[in-house]
């Protein structure tokens, strides 16, 4: 973290990264003195609403984060930045995105939780676009030009106003992680829950186990009438997250049901009052995963964009990789049979123990398939097959042994057109035949 004072006194001259979060109301023009060196600029959590026209002089800038500011439009000047490829304007007040505001070399566009109702046709010119996060807007349709975004791998379109899913979206060749819940075209009404609803007063929170896009997970105690139970408690962060609405995540947890490789949901948490209920500040009670489980992978980095990273010391044998993949495929097959796609099939959402037993979590990006035609539901599932191929590829990258058979299955998962890919149920059978 840096300060405005450091910038103004020249202490940051020659810097490649600058991060200032000081409730700034005006763009600090001293940044332009760093035009020859600055590659990453993070001015999130300020009070900015405009960028000066001179912003385009930042010719080396590759990454710009402006989340939690006051912009009501995506600045046009961004389209003039020759190397800018990662743009983050989450949680502003953006209503309009003009045809000239997105640079064609953009790889990563984050506009979550704004007020956008229409995207520009120029988005199709972003042929390198890999990651598109638009959850929590008011988008009614996608521009047809997006069919040209053939490098797109991750799309978060939950919590919008989409009335139909365009055919081209479900046929993008590299799309692997897609979230669509919370749109008129996917809403299925209330899910009949067999889970108990628990008052917050019956819960005691302990230490934080972890957190994701939609909430914070605590170790806790569920006090029942005759005894108490150690559990994990996930409290949702707010009305909308980068994955979508917490209420859709809760519905997905209920619909997912039970599976040996799925972190099961035990109960939903009733909000204490109407204000909490209205803002969806509730949560779920999850089965507590034993303490000897740990994350299989780490989230993507700014460099890898959509692909997981791993601890430098992790090494797996062929036998261990195959065991992990079988479990991952089996639990995704279960979710598909329940009428859900997971939307976030990553090693970083999987917990394993020393015996490489696997537990999948995080249903925040799940999409219910009840409103989809058979053809579109099959396409949604085929997109997940590609994600499973990515997990195979990632685990093979940290495997001590070569595995031609698993590589062949990975390649099958990546086939185009999507109809050429094996179904998840077919993957279960293929993996069972491996030694």
Coordinates of C-alpha atoms in Angstrom, one line a residue, residues 61-395:
X61 CA -0.1 0.4 -17.9
X62 CA -1.4 -3.2 -18.1
X63 CA -3.6 -3.5 -15.0
X64 CA -6.1 -1.0 -13.6
X65 CA -8.3 -1.6 -10.5
X66 CA -10.9 1.1 -9.6
X67 CA -13.4 -0.9 -7.5
X68 CA -15.5 0.8 -4.9
X69 CA -15.5 4.3 -6.4
X70 CA -18.2 6.5 -7.8
X71 CA -17.9 6.1 -11.6
X72 CA -21.3 6.2 -13.5
X73 CA -19.7 5.2 -16.8
X74 CA -16.7 3.3 -17.9
X75 CA -14.2 6.0 -19.0
X76 CA -13.7 6.2 -22.7
X77 CA -10.0 7.1 -22.2
X78 CA -9.4 3.4 -21.3
X79 CA -9.9 2.4 -24.9
X80 CA -6.8 4.6 -25.8
X81 CA -4.4 2.8 -23.4
X82 CA -2.2 0.7 -25.7
X83 CA -1.2 -2.0 -23.2
X84 CA -4.2 -2.1 -20.8
X85 CA -5.5 -5.7 -20.5
X86 CA -7.0 -6.0 -17.1
X87 CA -9.7 -3.7 -15.9
X88 CA -11.6 -3.9 -12.6
X89 CA -14.5 -1.4 -11.8
X90 CA -16.4 -3.6 -9.4
X91 CA -19.0 -1.9 -7.2
X92 CA -19.3 1.5 -8.7
X93 CA -22.4 3.1 -10.2
X94 CA -21.7 2.4 -13.8
X95 CA -24.8 2.6 -16.1
X96 CA -23.1 3.0 -19.5
X97 CA -20.2 1.2 -21.3
X98 CA -19.5 3.0 -24.5
X99 CA -18.3 1.5 -27.8
X100 CA -14.9 3.1 -27.3
X101 CA -14.2 2.4 -23.6
X102 CA -12.8 -1.1 -23.8
X103 CA -9.4 -1.5 -25.3
X104 CA -9.3 -4.4 -27.9
X105 CA -6.4 -6.1 -26.1
X106 CA -8.4 -6.5 -22.9
X107 CA -8.1 -10.0 -21.3
X108 CA -9.9 -9.4 -18.0
X109 CA -12.9 -7.2 -17.5
X110 CA -14.6 -7.0 -14.1
X111 CA -17.7 -4.9 -13.9
X112 CA -19.5 -6.7 -11.1
X113 CA -22.2 -5.0 -9.0
X114 CA -23.0 -1.9 -11.2
X115 CA -26.1 -0.7 -13.0
X116 CA -25.2 -1.7 -16.6
X117 CA -28.2 -2.7 -18.8
X118 CA -26.4 -3.0 -22.2
X119 CA -23.0 -4.0 -23.4
X120 CA -21.3 -2.4 -26.5
X121 CA -20.9 -4.4 -29.8
X122 CA -17.2 -3.5 -29.6
X123 CA -16.8 -6.2 -26.9
X124 CA -16.6 -8.6 -29.8
X125 CA -13.3 -6.9 -30.8
X126 CA -11.7 -8.1 -27.6
X127 CA -10.4 -11.3 -29.2
X128 CA -8.1 -12.0 -26.3
X129 CA -10.8 -11.7 -23.6
X130 CA -10.5 -14.6 -21.2
X131 CA -12.4 -13.4 -18.0
X132 CA -15.7 -11.5 -18.0
X133 CA -17.3 -10.7 -14.6
X134 CA -20.7 -9.0 -14.9
X135 CA -22.8 -10.4 -12.0
X136 CA -25.1 -8.0 -10.3
X137 CA -26.0 -5.7 -13.2
X138 CA -29.2 -5.1 -15.2
X139 CA -28.1 -6.6 -18.5
X140 CA -31.1 -7.7 -20.6
X141 CA -29.2 -9.3 -23.6
X142 CA -25.6 -10.0 -24.8
X143 CA -24.2 -8.4 -28.0
X144 CA -24.1 -10.8 -30.9
X145 CA -20.5 -9.7 -31.5
X146 CA -19.5 -11.7 -28.4
X147 CA -19.5 -14.8 -30.6
X148 CA -16.1 -13.5 -31.7
X149 CA -14.7 -13.8 -28.1
X150 CA -13.3 -17.2 -28.8
X151 CA -10.7 -17.1 -26.0
X152 CA -13.4 -16.4 -23.3
X153 CA -13.0 -19.0 -20.5
X154 CA -14.8 -17.6 -17.5
X155 CA -18.1 -15.6 -17.6
X156 CA -20.0 -14.5 -14.5
X157 CA -23.5 -13.4 -15.8
X158 CA -25.5 -14.2 -12.7
X159 CA -28.0 -11.7 -11.1
X160 CA -28.9 -9.8 -14.3
X161 CA -32.0 -9.5 -16.4
X162 CA -31.3 -11.9 -19.2
X163 CA -34.5 -13.3 -20.6
X164 CA -32.8 -15.9 -22.9
X165 CA -29.3 -17.4 -23.3
X166 CA -27.9 -16.8 -26.7
X167 CA -26.8 -19.8 -28.7
X168 CA -23.4 -18.4 -29.3
X169 CA -22.6 -18.2 -25.6
X170 CA -23.1 -22.0 -25.2
X171 CA -20.9 -22.7 -28.2
X172 CA -17.8 -20.6 -27.3
X173 CA -14.9 -23.2 -27.7
X174 CA -12.9 -22.4 -24.5
X175 CA -15.7 -21.4 -22.1
X176 CA -15.2 -23.5 -19.0
X177 CA -16.7 -21.6 -16.0
X178 CA -20.2 -20.1 -16.6
X179 CA -22.6 -18.7 -14.0
X180 CA -26.2 -17.7 -15.0
X181 CA -28.4 -18.0 -11.9
X182 CA -30.5 -15.1 -10.8
X183 CA -31.7 -14.2 -14.3
X184 CA -35.4 -14.4 -15.5
X185 CA -34.4 -17.2 -17.9
X186 CA -33.0 -19.4 -15.2
X187 CA -35.3 -18.7 -12.2
X188 CA -37.2 -21.7 -11.1
X189 CA -39.1 -20.4 -8.1
X190 CA -38.6 -21.4 -4.5
X191 CA -36.8 -24.7 -3.8
X192 CA -38.6 -27.0 -1.5
X193 CA -36.1 -27.4 1.3
X194 CA -35.8 -30.4 3.5
X195 CA -33.2 -28.6 5.6
X196 CA -34.0 -27.1 9.0
X197 CA -33.9 -23.3 9.4
X198 CA -31.8 -22.2 12.4
X199 CA -31.9 -19.0 14.3
X200 CA -28.7 -17.1 14.5
X201 CA -29.0 -17.2 18.3
X202 CA -28.4 -21.0 18.2
X203 CA -25.0 -20.5 16.7
X204 CA -21.7 -19.6 18.2
X205 CA -19.0 -18.4 15.8
X206 CA -15.3 -19.3 16.3
X207 CA -12.3 -18.5 14.1
X208 CA -12.4 -17.9 10.4
X209 CA -11.8 -21.0 8.3
X210 CA -11.7 -19.1 5.0
X211 CA -13.7 -16.8 2.7
X212 CA -14.7 -16.6 -0.9
X213 CA -16.6 -14.3 -3.2
X214 CA -20.0 -14.8 -1.5
X215 CA -19.2 -15.0 2.2
X216 CA -17.0 -15.8 5.2
X217 CA -16.8 -19.3 6.6
X218 CA -16.3 -19.7 10.4
X219 CA -15.8 -22.7 12.5
X220 CA -18.7 -22.7 15.0
X221 CA -21.0 -24.6 17.2
X222 CA -24.7 -25.3 16.5
X223 CA -26.5 -25.5 19.8
X224 CA -29.4 -28.0 19.5
X225 CA -32.0 -28.9 22.1
X226 CA -30.1 -31.8 23.7
X227 CA -26.6 -31.4 22.4
X228 CA -24.2 -29.3 20.3
X229 CA -22.5 -29.9 17.1
X230 CA -19.2 -28.5 15.7
X231 CA -20.0 -27.1 12.2
X232 CA -18.8 -24.7 9.6
X233 CA -20.9 -21.6 9.3
X234 CA -21.0 -19.5 6.1
X235 CA -22.4 -16.0 6.5
X236 CA -23.1 -14.3 3.2
X237 CA -21.4 -10.9 2.6
X238 CA -24.3 -8.9 1.1
X239 CA -26.9 -8.5 -1.6
X240 CA -24.8 -9.5 -4.5
X241 CA -21.3 -10.9 -5.0
X242 CA -19.0 -11.7 -7.9
X243 CA -20.8 -15.0 -8.2
X244 CA -24.4 -13.7 -7.9
X245 CA -27.2 -13.6 -5.3
X246 CA -26.6 -15.4 -2.0
X247 CA -30.2 -16.7 -2.2
X248 CA -29.3 -18.6 -5.4
X249 CA -26.3 -20.1 -3.6
X250 CA -28.6 -21.3 -0.8
X251 CA -31.0 -22.8 -3.3
X252 CA -28.1 -24.6 -5.0
X253 CA -26.9 -26.0 -1.7
X254 CA -30.3 -27.4 -1.0
X255 CA -30.7 -28.8 -4.5
X256 CA -27.3 -30.4 -4.5
X257 CA -28.2 -33.0 -1.9
X258 CA -25.7 -35.4 -0.4
X259 CA -22.6 -37.0 -1.9
X260 CA -19.5 -38.4 -0.3
X261 CA -17.3 -35.8 -2.1
X262 CA -19.5 -32.8 -1.5
X263 CA -19.3 -30.6 1.5
X264 CA -22.9 -31.1 2.6
X265 CA -25.3 -28.4 3.8
X266 CA -27.0 -29.2 7.2
X267 CA -29.3 -26.2 7.6
X268 CA -30.0 -22.7 6.5
X269 CA -29.6 -19.7 8.8
X270 CA -32.6 -17.5 9.5
X271 CA -31.9 -13.8 9.5
X272 CA -32.5 -12.1 12.9
X273 CA -34.7 -9.4 11.5
X274 CA -36.4 -8.1 8.4
X275 CA -33.5 -5.8 7.5
X276 CA -31.2 -8.8 7.5
X277 CA -33.7 -10.8 5.6
X278 CA -34.1 -8.0 3.0
X279 CA -30.3 -7.7 2.5
X280 CA -29.9 -11.5 2.5
X281 CA -27.4 -11.3 5.3
X282 CA -28.1 -14.9 6.3
X283 CA -26.1 -18.0 5.6
X284 CA -25.8 -21.8 5.7
X285 CA -24.5 -24.4 8.2
X286 CA -22.1 -26.8 6.5
X287 CA -20.7 -30.1 7.7
X288 CA -17.3 -29.3 9.3
X289 CA -14.5 -30.8 7.2
X290 CA -11.9 -32.4 9.4
X291 CA -8.9 -30.2 10.2
X292 CA -6.5 -32.4 8.3
X293 CA -8.0 -31.4 4.9
X294 CA -6.4 -28.6 3.0
X295 CA -6.9 -26.8 -0.4
X296 CA -5.7 -28.8 -3.3
X297 CA -4.9 -25.6 -5.4
X298 CA -4.6 -21.9 -5.0
X299 CA -6.7 -19.3 -6.9
X300 CA -5.6 -18.0 -10.3
X301 CA -3.0 -15.2 -10.3
X302 CA -2.9 -12.0 -12.4
X303 CA -0.6 -13.9 -14.7
X304 CA -2.6 -17.1 -15.1
X305 CA -5.9 -15.2 -15.2
X306 CA -8.4 -18.1 -15.3
X307 CA -6.1 -21.1 -14.3
X308 CA -5.3 -22.2 -10.8
X309 CA -1.9 -22.0 -9.2
X310 CA -0.3 -24.4 -6.8
X311 CA 2.0 -24.3 -3.8
X312 CA 5.6 -24.7 -5.1
X313 CA 6.2 -27.9 -3.1
X314 CA 3.2 -29.8 -4.3
X315 CA 3.9 -33.0 -6.2
X316 CA 1.5 -35.8 -7.0
X317 CA 1.9 -39.3 -8.4
X318 CA 0.0 -40.7 -11.3
X319 CA -2.1 -42.8 -8.9
X320 CA -2.9 -39.8 -6.7
X321 CA -3.9 -37.7 -9.7
X322 CA -6.2 -40.4 -11.1
X323 CA -7.8 -40.9 -7.7
X324 CA -8.5 -37.1 -7.3
X325 CA -9.9 -36.8 -10.8
X326 CA -12.2 -39.8 -10.3
X327 CA -13.6 -38.2 -7.2
X328 CA -14.0 -34.8 -8.9
X329 CA -15.8 -36.2 -11.9
X330 CA -18.0 -38.3 -9.7
X331 CA -19.3 -35.4 -7.6
X332 CA -19.9 -33.3 -10.7
X333 CA -21.8 -36.2 -12.3
X334 CA -24.0 -36.1 -9.1
X335 CA -24.6 -32.4 -9.4
X336 CA -25.6 -32.8 -13.1
X337 CA -28.0 -35.5 -12.1
X338 CA -29.5 -33.1 -9.6
X339 CA -30.1 -30.5 -12.3
X340 CA -27.2 -28.2 -11.5
X341 CA -24.0 -27.1 -13.0
X342 CA -21.3 -26.1 -10.5
X343 CA -19.8 -23.2 -12.4
X344 CA -16.6 -23.0 -10.5
X345 CA -14.8 -26.4 -10.9
X346 CA -11.3 -25.5 -9.7
X347 CA -8.7 -27.2 -7.6
X348 CA -8.9 -24.3 -5.2
X349 CA -12.5 -25.2 -4.4
X350 CA -11.4 -28.8 -3.5
X351 CA -10.2 -29.9 -0.1
X352 CA -8.0 -33.0 0.3
X353 CA -6.4 -35.0 3.1
X354 CA -3.2 -37.0 3.3
X355 CA -5.0 -40.0 1.6
X356 CA -6.1 -37.7 -1.2
X357 CA -9.8 -38.0 -0.4
X358 CA -11.5 -35.0 -1.9
X359 CA -14.3 -32.7 -0.9
X360 CA -15.8 -30.1 -3.3
X361 CA -17.2 -26.9 -1.9
X362 CA -18.5 -23.4 -3.0
X363 CA -21.8 -23.5 -4.8
X364 CA -21.9 -19.8 -5.3
X365 CA -21.6 -20.0 -9.1
X366 CA -24.0 -22.9 -9.6
X367 CA -26.8 -22.7 -12.2
X368 CA -30.1 -24.6 -12.0
X369 CA -30.9 -26.2 -15.4
X370 CA -34.7 -26.8 -14.9
X371 CA -35.6 -23.9 -17.3
X372 CA -33.1 -25.0 -20.0
X373 CA -34.0 -27.1 -23.1
X374 CA -32.4 -30.5 -23.3
X375 CA -30.0 -29.1 -25.9
X376 CA -29.0 -26.1 -23.8
X377 CA -28.7 -28.2 -20.6
X378 CA -26.3 -30.6 -22.4
X379 CA -24.3 -27.6 -23.6
X380 CA -24.0 -26.3 -20.0
X381 CA -22.8 -29.7 -18.9
X382 CA -20.3 -29.8 -21.8
X383 CA -18.9 -26.5 -20.6
X384 CA -18.2 -28.2 -17.3
X385 CA -16.6 -31.1 -19.0
X386 CA -14.0 -28.6 -20.4
X387 CA -13.5 -27.3 -16.8
X388 CA -12.8 -30.9 -15.7
X389 CA -10.3 -31.1 -18.5
X390 CA -8.6 -28.0 -17.1
X391 CA -8.4 -29.6 -13.6
X392 CA -6.8 -32.7 -15.2
X393 CA -4.3 -30.5 -17.0
X394 CA -3.5 -28.5 -13.8
X395 CA -3.0 -31.7 -11.8

